[in-house]
Tab-separated table of C-alpha atoms in Angstrom:
chain	number	residue	atom	x	y	z
V	445	MET	CA	24.377	52.341	-24.802
V	446	GLY	CA	22.069	49.333	-24.971
V	447	LYS	CA	18.414	49.145	-25.810
V	448	SER	CA	16.750	49.806	-22.502
V	449	GLU	CA	14.219	46.991	-22.826
V	450	SER	CA	16.453	44.474	-24.558
V	451	LYS	CA	15.577	40.987	-23.410
V	452	ILE	CA	17.415	37.672	-23.680
V	453	ILE	CA	15.078	34.684	-23.973
V	454	VAL	CA	16.357	31.106	-24.014
V	455	VAL	CA	14.352	28.342	-25.672
V	456	THR	CA	15.318	25.184	-23.839
V	457	SER	CA	14.013	21.703	-22.980
V	458	GLY	CA	16.668	19.240	-21.916
V	459	LYS	CA	15.382	16.601	-24.303
V	460	GLY	CA	16.097	16.759	-28.024
V	461	GLY	CA	13.530	16.747	-30.785
V	462	VAL	CA	10.722	18.428	-28.860
V	463	GLY	CA	10.619	21.578	-30.990
V	464	LYS	CA	13.177	24.034	-29.616
V	465	THR	CA	14.424	25.196	-32.999
V	466	THR	CA	10.921	25.283	-34.495
V	467	THR	CA	9.853	27.367	-31.503
V	468	SER	CA	12.886	29.680	-31.652
V	469	ALA	CA	12.220	30.371	-35.334
V	470	ALA	CA	8.457	30.806	-34.885
V	471	VAL	CA	8.747	33.044	-31.804
V	472	GLY	CA	11.610	35.088	-33.284
V	473	ALA	CA	9.736	35.656	-36.557
V	474	GLU	CA	6.527	36.629	-34.758
V	475	LEU	CA	8.357	39.121	-32.523
V	476	ALA	CA	9.913	40.673	-35.652
V	477	ASN	CA	6.493	40.677	-37.339
V	478	ARG	CA	5.241	42.767	-34.457
V	479	GLY	CA	7.972	45.302	-35.041
V	480	TYR	CA	10.537	44.222	-32.455
V	481	LYS	CA	14.075	44.017	-33.744
V	482	THR	CA	14.893	40.373	-33.090
V	483	VAL	CA	17.864	38.066	-33.503
V	484	VAL	CA	17.695	34.294	-33.143
V	485	VAL	CA	21.019	32.825	-32.023
V	486	ASP	CA	21.896	29.162	-32.631
V	487	PHE	CA	23.819	27.755	-29.636
V	488	ASP	CA	23.989	24.228	-31.064
V	489	ILE	CA	27.651	24.341	-32.023
V	490	GLY	CA	28.596	21.500	-34.337
V	491	LEU	CA	24.979	20.612	-35.129
V	492	ARG	CA	23.533	23.801	-36.497
V	493	ASN	CA	19.987	23.594	-37.776
V	494	LEU	CA	18.385	26.940	-37.095
V	495	ASP	CA	19.647	28.147	-40.497
V	496	LEU	CA	17.687	25.357	-42.201
V	497	ILE	CA	14.487	25.990	-40.252
V	498	MET	CA	14.783	29.723	-40.987
V	499	GLY	CA	15.600	29.049	-44.647
V	500	CYS	CA	18.935	30.888	-44.733
V	501	GLU	CA	21.362	27.948	-44.888
V	502	ARG	CA	22.895	29.079	-48.164
V	503	ARG	CA	23.717	32.509	-46.809
V	504	VAL	CA	25.908	31.402	-43.881
V	505	ILE	CA	29.424	32.769	-44.263
V	506	PHE	CA	30.576	33.563	-40.740
V	507	ASP	CA	29.118	32.175	-37.537
V	508	PHE	CA	28.768	32.669	-33.769
V	509	VAL	CA	32.168	31.048	-33.028
V	510	ASN	CA	33.914	33.248	-35.609
V	511	VAL	CA	32.537	36.283	-33.765
V	512	ILE	CA	33.555	34.940	-30.346
V	513	GLN	CA	37.074	34.284	-31.615
V	514	ASN	CA	37.241	37.696	-33.329
V	515	ASP	CA	37.647	36.166	-36.786
V	516	ALA	CA	34.609	38.132	-37.922
V	517	ASN	CA	32.511	40.943	-36.532
V	518	LEU	CA	28.823	40.736	-35.751
V	519	SER	CA	27.656	42.567	-38.850
V	520	GLN	CA	29.475	40.030	-41.021
V	521	ALA	CA	27.938	37.048	-39.254
V	522	LEU	CA	24.352	38.272	-38.815
V	523	ILE	CA	22.004	37.118	-41.586
V	524	LYS	CA	19.119	39.455	-42.297
V	525	ASP	CA	15.853	37.692	-43.074
V	526	LYS	CA	14.529	38.459	-46.551
V	527	ARG	CA	10.857	38.120	-45.624
V	528	VAL	CA	10.502	40.145	-42.446
V	529	GLU	CA	12.031	43.450	-41.540
V	530	ASN	CA	13.759	43.365	-38.128
V	531	LEU	CA	14.563	39.623	-38.169
V	532	TYR	CA	18.141	38.326	-38.025
V	533	VAL	CA	19.864	34.979	-37.515
V	534	LEU	CA	23.229	34.341	-35.902
V	535	PRO	CA	24.136	30.828	-37.085
V	536	ALA	CA	26.127	28.262	-35.138
V	537	SER	CA	29.396	26.851	-36.373
V	538	GLN	CA	29.111	23.509	-38.110
V	539	THR	CA	32.692	22.407	-37.576
V	540	ARG	CA	33.842	23.441	-34.116
V	541	ASP	CA	32.956	21.787	-30.856
V	542	LYS	CA	30.929	23.199	-28.012
V	543	ASP	CA	34.042	24.195	-26.043
V	544	ALA	CA	34.406	27.079	-28.496
V	545	LEU	CA	31.680	28.801	-26.455
V	546	THR	CA	33.430	30.567	-23.591
V	547	LYS	CA	31.456	32.403	-20.950
V	548	GLU	CA	33.379	35.625	-21.604
V	549	GLY	CA	32.920	35.295	-25.361
V	550	VAL	CA	29.201	34.621	-25.145
V	551	GLU	CA	28.765	37.489	-22.679
V	552	ARG	CA	30.542	39.931	-25.004
V	553	VAL	CA	28.551	38.897	-28.096
V	554	LEU	CA	25.228	39.044	-26.211
V	555	ALA	CA	26.125	42.470	-24.799
V	556	ASP	CA	26.853	43.699	-28.339
V	557	LEU	CA	23.566	42.250	-29.595
V	558	GLN	CA	21.695	43.976	-26.762
V	559	LYS	CA	22.829	47.338	-28.120
V	560	GLU	CA	20.982	46.618	-31.375
V	561	PHE	CA	18.103	44.289	-30.641
V	562	ASP	CA	14.896	44.315	-28.623
V	563	PHE	CA	14.853	40.531	-28.326
V	564	ILE	CA	17.642	37.981	-28.403
V	565	VAL	CA	16.201	34.482	-28.738
V	566	CYS	CA	18.761	31.814	-27.796
V	567	ASP	CA	18.066	28.438	-29.401
V	568	SER	CA	19.564	25.932	-26.948
V	569	PRO	CA	21.005	22.557	-27.898
V	570	ALA	CA	19.577	19.469	-26.194
V	571	GLY	CA	21.168	18.135	-23.026
V	572	ILE	CA	22.522	19.948	-19.987
V	573	GLU	CA	26.113	20.306	-21.103
V	574	LYS	CA	28.157	23.325	-22.025
V	575	GLY	CA	26.195	24.530	-25.070
V	576	ALA	CA	22.897	24.306	-23.205
V	577	LEU	CA	24.361	25.928	-20.069
V	578	MET	CA	25.799	28.806	-22.136
V	579	ALA	CA	22.469	29.310	-23.933
V	580	LEU	CA	20.584	29.726	-20.661
V	581	TYR	CA	23.225	31.377	-18.460
V	582	PHE	CA	22.628	35.001	-19.507
V	583	ALA	CA	18.881	34.699	-20.122
V	584	ASP	CA	16.291	36.985	-18.546
V	585	GLU	CA	13.447	34.613	-19.386
V	586	ALA	CA	13.152	30.999	-20.467
V	587	ILE	CA	10.686	29.184	-22.676
V	588	VAL	CA	10.698	25.553	-21.545
V	589	VAL	CA	9.479	23.427	-24.449
V	590	SER	CA	7.897	20.135	-23.461
V	591	ASN	CA	5.991	17.396	-25.254
V	592	PRO	CA	3.177	15.689	-23.311
V	593	GLU	CA	5.381	12.623	-22.956
V	594	ILE	CA	7.171	11.272	-19.876
V	595	SER	CA	10.818	11.572	-20.897
V	596	SER	CA	10.307	15.098	-22.166
V	597	VAL	CA	8.528	16.194	-18.973
V	598	ARG	CA	11.213	14.622	-16.803
V	599	ASP	CA	13.960	16.428	-18.722
V	600	SER	CA	12.014	19.688	-18.547
V	601	ASP	CA	11.926	19.313	-14.779
V	602	ARG	CA	15.710	18.902	-14.784
V	603	ILE	CA	16.227	21.957	-16.961
V	604	ILE	CA	13.950	24.018	-14.671
V	605	GLY	CA	16.264	22.993	-11.829
V	606	VAL	CA	19.274	24.091	-13.897
V	607	LEU	CA	17.612	27.444	-14.674
V	608	ASN	CA	16.964	27.929	-10.963
V	609	SER	CA	20.504	27.159	-9.871
V	610	ARG	CA	22.948	27.741	-12.708
V	611	SER	CA	21.782	30.839	-14.585
V	612	ARG	CA	23.318	34.256	-13.996
V	613	ARG	CA	20.065	35.590	-12.572
V	614	SER	CA	19.879	32.711	-10.090
V	615	GLU	CA	23.478	33.364	-9.052
V	616	GLN	CA	22.542	37.002	-8.466
V	617	GLY	CA	19.647	35.853	-6.299
V	618	LYS	CA	17.120	37.028	-8.893
V	619	GLU	CA	14.400	34.949	-10.423
V	620	ILE	CA	14.580	33.830	-14.021
V	621	LYS	CA	11.094	34.047	-15.508
V	622	LYS	CA	10.049	30.659	-16.866
V	623	HIS	CA	7.299	29.882	-19.371
V	624	LEU	CA	5.957	26.451	-20.271
V	625	LEU	CA	5.258	25.786	-23.937
V	626	ILE	CA	3.662	22.424	-24.647
V	627	THR	CA	4.209	21.277	-28.216
V	628	ARG	CA	2.880	18.368	-30.319
V	629	TYR	CA	-0.294	18.305	-28.269
V	630	ALA	CA	-3.073	16.024	-29.506
V	631	GLN	CA	-6.336	16.772	-27.739
V	632	ALA	CA	-8.066	13.684	-29.177
V	633	ARG	CA	-5.429	11.410	-27.662
V	634	VAL	CA	-5.683	13.254	-24.352
V	635	ASN	CA	-9.443	12.727	-24.444
V	636	ARG	CA	-8.860	9.004	-24.939
V	637	GLY	CA	-6.515	8.930	-21.954
V	638	GLU	CA	-3.499	8.127	-24.136
V	639	MET	CA	-1.582	11.338	-23.608
V	640	LEU	CA	-0.692	13.514	-20.621
V	641	SER	CA	-3.021	16.506	-20.508
V	642	VAL	CA	-1.979	20.159	-20.273
V	643	GLU	CA	-3.140	20.099	-16.655
V	644	ASP	CA	-0.998	17.028	-15.918
V	645	VAL	CA	2.147	18.585	-17.400
V	646	GLN	CA	1.541	21.964	-15.845
V	647	GLU	CA	0.821	20.497	-12.437
V	648	ILE	CA	4.024	18.460	-12.540
V	649	LEU	CA	6.316	21.219	-13.823
V	650	ALA	CA	4.616	24.024	-11.900
V	651	ILE	CA	5.583	26.960	-14.114
V	652	PRO	CA	3.151	29.327	-15.898
V	653	LEU	CA	1.749	28.127	-19.212
V	654	LEU	CA	2.731	30.200	-22.246
V	655	GLY	CA	0.914	28.184	-24.863
V	656	ILE	CA	-0.117	24.865	-26.349
V	657	ILE	CA	1.033	24.066	-29.864
V	658	PRO	CA	-1.121	21.313	-31.373
V	659	GLU	CA	0.436	18.427	-33.263
V	660	SER	CA	0.129	19.646	-36.830
V	661	PRO	CA	1.333	18.594	-40.286
V	662	ASN	CA	1.914	22.284	-41.003
V	663	VAL	CA	4.991	22.285	-38.758
V	664	LEU	CA	6.876	19.722	-40.872
V	665	ASN	CA	5.609	21.387	-44.035
V	666	ALA	CA	7.018	24.692	-42.848
V	667	SER	CA	10.415	23.277	-41.863
V	668	ASN	CA	10.672	21.365	-45.153
V	669	ARG	CA	10.522	24.709	-46.922
V	670	GLY	CA	12.600	26.715	-44.443
V	671	ILE	CA	9.733	28.929	-43.336
V	672	PRO	CA	9.141	29.716	-39.652
V	673	VAL	CA	5.617	28.520	-38.766
V	674	THR	CA	4.523	32.067	-37.966
V	675	LEU	CA	5.534	33.279	-41.454
V	676	ASP	CA	3.722	30.417	-43.175
V	677	THR	CA	0.108	30.179	-44.329
V	678	PRO	CA	-2.545	30.189	-41.592
V	679	SER	CA	-2.764	27.045	-39.484
V	680	ASP	CA	-3.705	26.018	-35.981
V	681	ALA	CA	0.000	25.802	-35.069
V	682	LYS	CA	0.668	29.294	-36.430
V	683	ARG	CA	-2.232	30.705	-34.471
V	684	ALA	CA	-1.049	28.951	-31.305
V	685	TYR	CA	2.472	30.383	-31.699
V	686	GLN	CA	1.041	33.869	-32.284
V	687	GLN	CA	-1.003	33.560	-29.094
V	688	ALA	CA	2.067	32.343	-27.194
V	689	VAL	CA	4.047	35.395	-28.340
V	690	ALA	CA	1.170	37.667	-27.337
V	691	ARG	CA	1.360	36.169	-23.878
V	692	LEU	CA	5.132	36.473	-23.820
V	693	LEU	CA	4.662	40.189	-24.456
V	694	GLY	CA	2.054	40.358	-21.728
V	695	GLU	CA	-0.656	41.277	-24.211
V	696	ALA	CA	-3.114	38.461	-23.662
V	697	SER	CA	-6.061	38.746	-21.354
V	698	SER	CA	-5.356	38.311	-17.681
V	699	ASP	CA	-8.112	35.731	-17.502
V	700	ASP	CA	-6.085	32.554	-17.995
V	701	LYS	CA	-9.110	30.297	-18.061
V	702	SER	CA	-10.613	32.018	-21.059
V	703	TRP	CA	-7.553	31.824	-23.319
V	704	ILE	CA	-6.876	28.223	-22.418
V	705	SER	CA	-10.446	27.210	-23.165
V	706	LYS	CA	-10.314	29.129	-26.453
V	707	ILE	CA	-7.235	27.188	-27.494
V	708	PHE	CA	-8.906	23.949	-26.495
V	709	ALA	CA	-11.968	24.868	-28.536
V	710	GLY	CA	-9.696	25.420	-31.540
V	711	ILE	CA	-7.876	22.147	-31.036
V	712	GLN	CA	-11.148	20.261	-30.699
V	713	LEU	CA	-12.296	21.567	-34.084
V	714	PHE	CA	-9.109	20.436	-35.776
V	715	ASN	CA	-9.227	17.023	-34.203
V	716	ARG	CA	-12.775	16.260	-35.199
V	717	SER	CA	-11.698	14.168	-38.173
V	718	PRO	CA	-11.002	10.529	-37.281
V	719	VAL	CA	-7.382	9.854	-36.384
K	236	MET	CA	-15.315	-1.902	-24.925
K	237	SER	CA	-16.584	1.640	-24.759
K	238	PHE	CA	-17.924	0.937	-21.302
K	239	LEU	CA	-14.454	-0.238	-20.237
K	240	LYS	CA	-12.978	2.915	-21.730
K	241	PHE	CA	-15.496	4.952	-19.808
K	242	LEU	CA	-14.261	3.341	-16.626
K	243	GLY	CA	-10.688	3.935	-17.694
K	244	LEU	CA	-10.064	0.207	-17.731
K	245	SER	CA	-9.032	-0.394	-21.328
K	246	SER	CA	-5.281	-0.729	-21.744
K	247	HIS	CA	-5.041	2.382	-23.937
K	248	GLY	CA	-7.179	4.476	-21.676
K	249	LYS	CA	-4.903	3.805	-18.762
K	250	SER	CA	-1.623	4.875	-20.279
K	251	ALA	CA	-1.767	8.624	-19.548
K	252	ARG	CA	-2.568	7.911	-15.923
K	253	ILE	CA	0.295	5.441	-15.713
K	254	ALA	CA	2.598	8.055	-17.255
K	255	ARG	CA	1.507	10.604	-14.679
K	256	GLU	CA	2.068	8.255	-11.777
K	257	ARG	CA	5.467	7.104	-13.027
K	258	LEU	CA	6.526	10.713	-13.553
K	259	GLN	CA	5.449	11.746	-10.083
K	260	ILE	CA	7.538	8.967	-8.562
K	261	VAL	CA	10.626	9.519	-10.697
K	262	LEU	CA	10.502	13.284	-10.169
K	263	SER	CA	10.117	13.002	-6.424
K	264	HIS	CA	13.398	11.052	-6.445
K	265	GLN	CA	15.044	13.385	-8.961
K	266	ARG	CA	14.148	16.391	-6.829
K	267	ALA	CA	15.049	14.697	-3.543
K	268	ASP	CA	18.471	13.836	-4.945
K	269	GLY	CA	18.896	17.529	-5.390
K	270	GLY	CA	18.629	17.306	-9.167
K	271	ASP	CA	20.305	20.475	-10.162
K	272	GLU	CA	19.523	22.318	-6.978
K	273	ASP	CA	23.202	21.772	-6.391
K	274	PHE	CA	23.532	24.385	-3.689
K	275	LEU	CA	21.797	22.081	-1.211
K	276	PRO	CA	24.878	20.066	-0.132
K	277	LYS	CA	26.808	23.319	0.314
K	278	LEU	CA	23.949	24.879	2.239
K	279	ARG	CA	23.846	21.835	4.487
K	280	ASN	CA	27.586	22.001	5.203
K	281	GLU	CA	27.436	25.709	5.969
K	282	LEU	CA	24.479	25.163	8.281
K	283	ILE	CA	26.452	22.499	10.130
K	284	THR	CA	29.384	24.910	10.490
K	285	VAL	CA	27.215	27.731	11.804
K	286	ILE	CA	25.179	25.597	14.193
K	287	SER	CA	28.315	23.852	15.456
K	288	LYS	CA	29.532	27.201	16.752
K	289	TYR	CA	26.738	27.137	19.312
K	290	VAL	CA	25.588	23.569	19.686
K	291	LYS	CA	27.363	20.287	19.293
K	292	ILE	CA	25.722	18.643	16.350
K	293	GLU	CA	26.428	15.717	14.075
K	294	ALA	CA	26.145	15.967	10.317
K	295	GLU	CA	23.326	13.437	10.169
K	296	GLN	CA	21.218	15.572	12.531
K	297	ILE	CA	20.576	18.059	9.743
K	298	ASN	CA	18.214	17.219	6.946
K	299	VAL	CA	17.749	19.680	4.067
K	300	GLN	CA	15.157	19.160	1.348
K	301	LEU	CA	13.795	21.279	-1.428
K	302	GLN	CA	10.345	20.450	-2.727
K	303	ARG	CA	8.675	22.141	-5.620
K	304	SER	CA	4.903	22.156	-5.517
K	305	GLY	CA	2.411	24.381	-7.243
K	306	SER	CA	3.911	27.781	-7.945
K	307	TYR	CA	6.358	27.739	-5.037
K	308	SER	CA	9.200	25.739	-3.566
K	309	VAL	CA	9.516	24.695	0.039
K	310	LEU	CA	12.921	24.486	1.652
K	311	GLU	CA	12.535	22.080	4.507
K	312	LEU	CA	15.149	22.185	7.247
K	313	ASN	CA	15.031	19.530	9.887
K	314	ILE	CA	17.593	20.015	12.628
K	315	MET	CA	17.645	17.645	15.581
K	316	LEU	CA	19.166	19.439	18.536
K	317	PRO	CA	20.545	17.533	21.510
K	318	THR	CA	18.632	17.996	24.762
K	319	HIS	CA	19.272	21.254	26.630
K	320	ALA	CA	20.442	22.920	23.450
K	321	HIS	CA	17.463	25.276	23.662
K	322	ASP	CA	18.816	26.654	26.941
K	323	GLY	CA	21.710	28.083	25.017
K	324	GLU	CA	24.158	25.752	26.701
K	325	VAL	CA	27.159	24.675	24.781
K	326	ILE	CA	27.309	20.930	24.932
K	327	ILE	CA	30.835	19.679	25.272
K	328	ALA	CA	31.602	16.434	23.585
K	329	ASP	CA	32.576	13.533	25.831
């Protein structure tokens, strides 16, 4: 008997280094903060990093692949966060290769997680190979993370195509709900014409905007210390992630213009100092 | 200098616009190639099979394209039928 509203959300991008793991940790922690029982699952087999960003690297004993191969059960592999009630991490294996993820295995583990959790956040590896395909295949919704930079936007377009054609929902003829999250945004550079604007990226990718995370030193500071941005001290990035989660939950105002302009107003303030 | 910037003529000021234009071109190719809309070749073959039941048609007479724009996608089918095909006649190959 699963949780009736249990939702699988993949955080994906195609390109590496755009902020998938940072986003998975921040979104997962904020969902848990709001009382939803949440697990963040690392699909980057062989290159696990979610444990570091979530600050639980020294508590990893069993991992996702151990559970798939029945060497451990879920309760042994799940790491409970010490800061927030309701937040768990399922770490990736550091030693195996991505072929350890079988479709049947992933399906079984996700089905078991759905019995326990309100939200399952799947942190995808970069690329469009097996690990990334497994991370997105069973998803109900996708957060497409993109930097305002050409190679990132191009890869996001590719991954949107993959979501539309190679996810389970697409195979069932259903739509997979896609959200655009623009990260490392620098309004001052956009104003100077040096960076693609939110409107440019959104027009090109043509999926609804979930949020804009400003370029911020707080993000590196948080990952240095193993703290999800949304559990860290207040910052513009934290606030932007909180607003993105509110939108993900359908809580934000229906007037898109107003929330976008509010975010812009915030970014403008932070960028007032000379760069 | 600032006047040039205002006109968008300084080298820095141009770069976002260049990025946008390059992206639009590269993505139009990426999407036209099918990208990962990998059902398109199959759809095309099945269309040829179905239409061939009724009308003689060559593979190159069917053009299938998927274009994403705004919040929707447009599936464009372009099928060139031989003359008289609209009368429901079955055209026998010579």
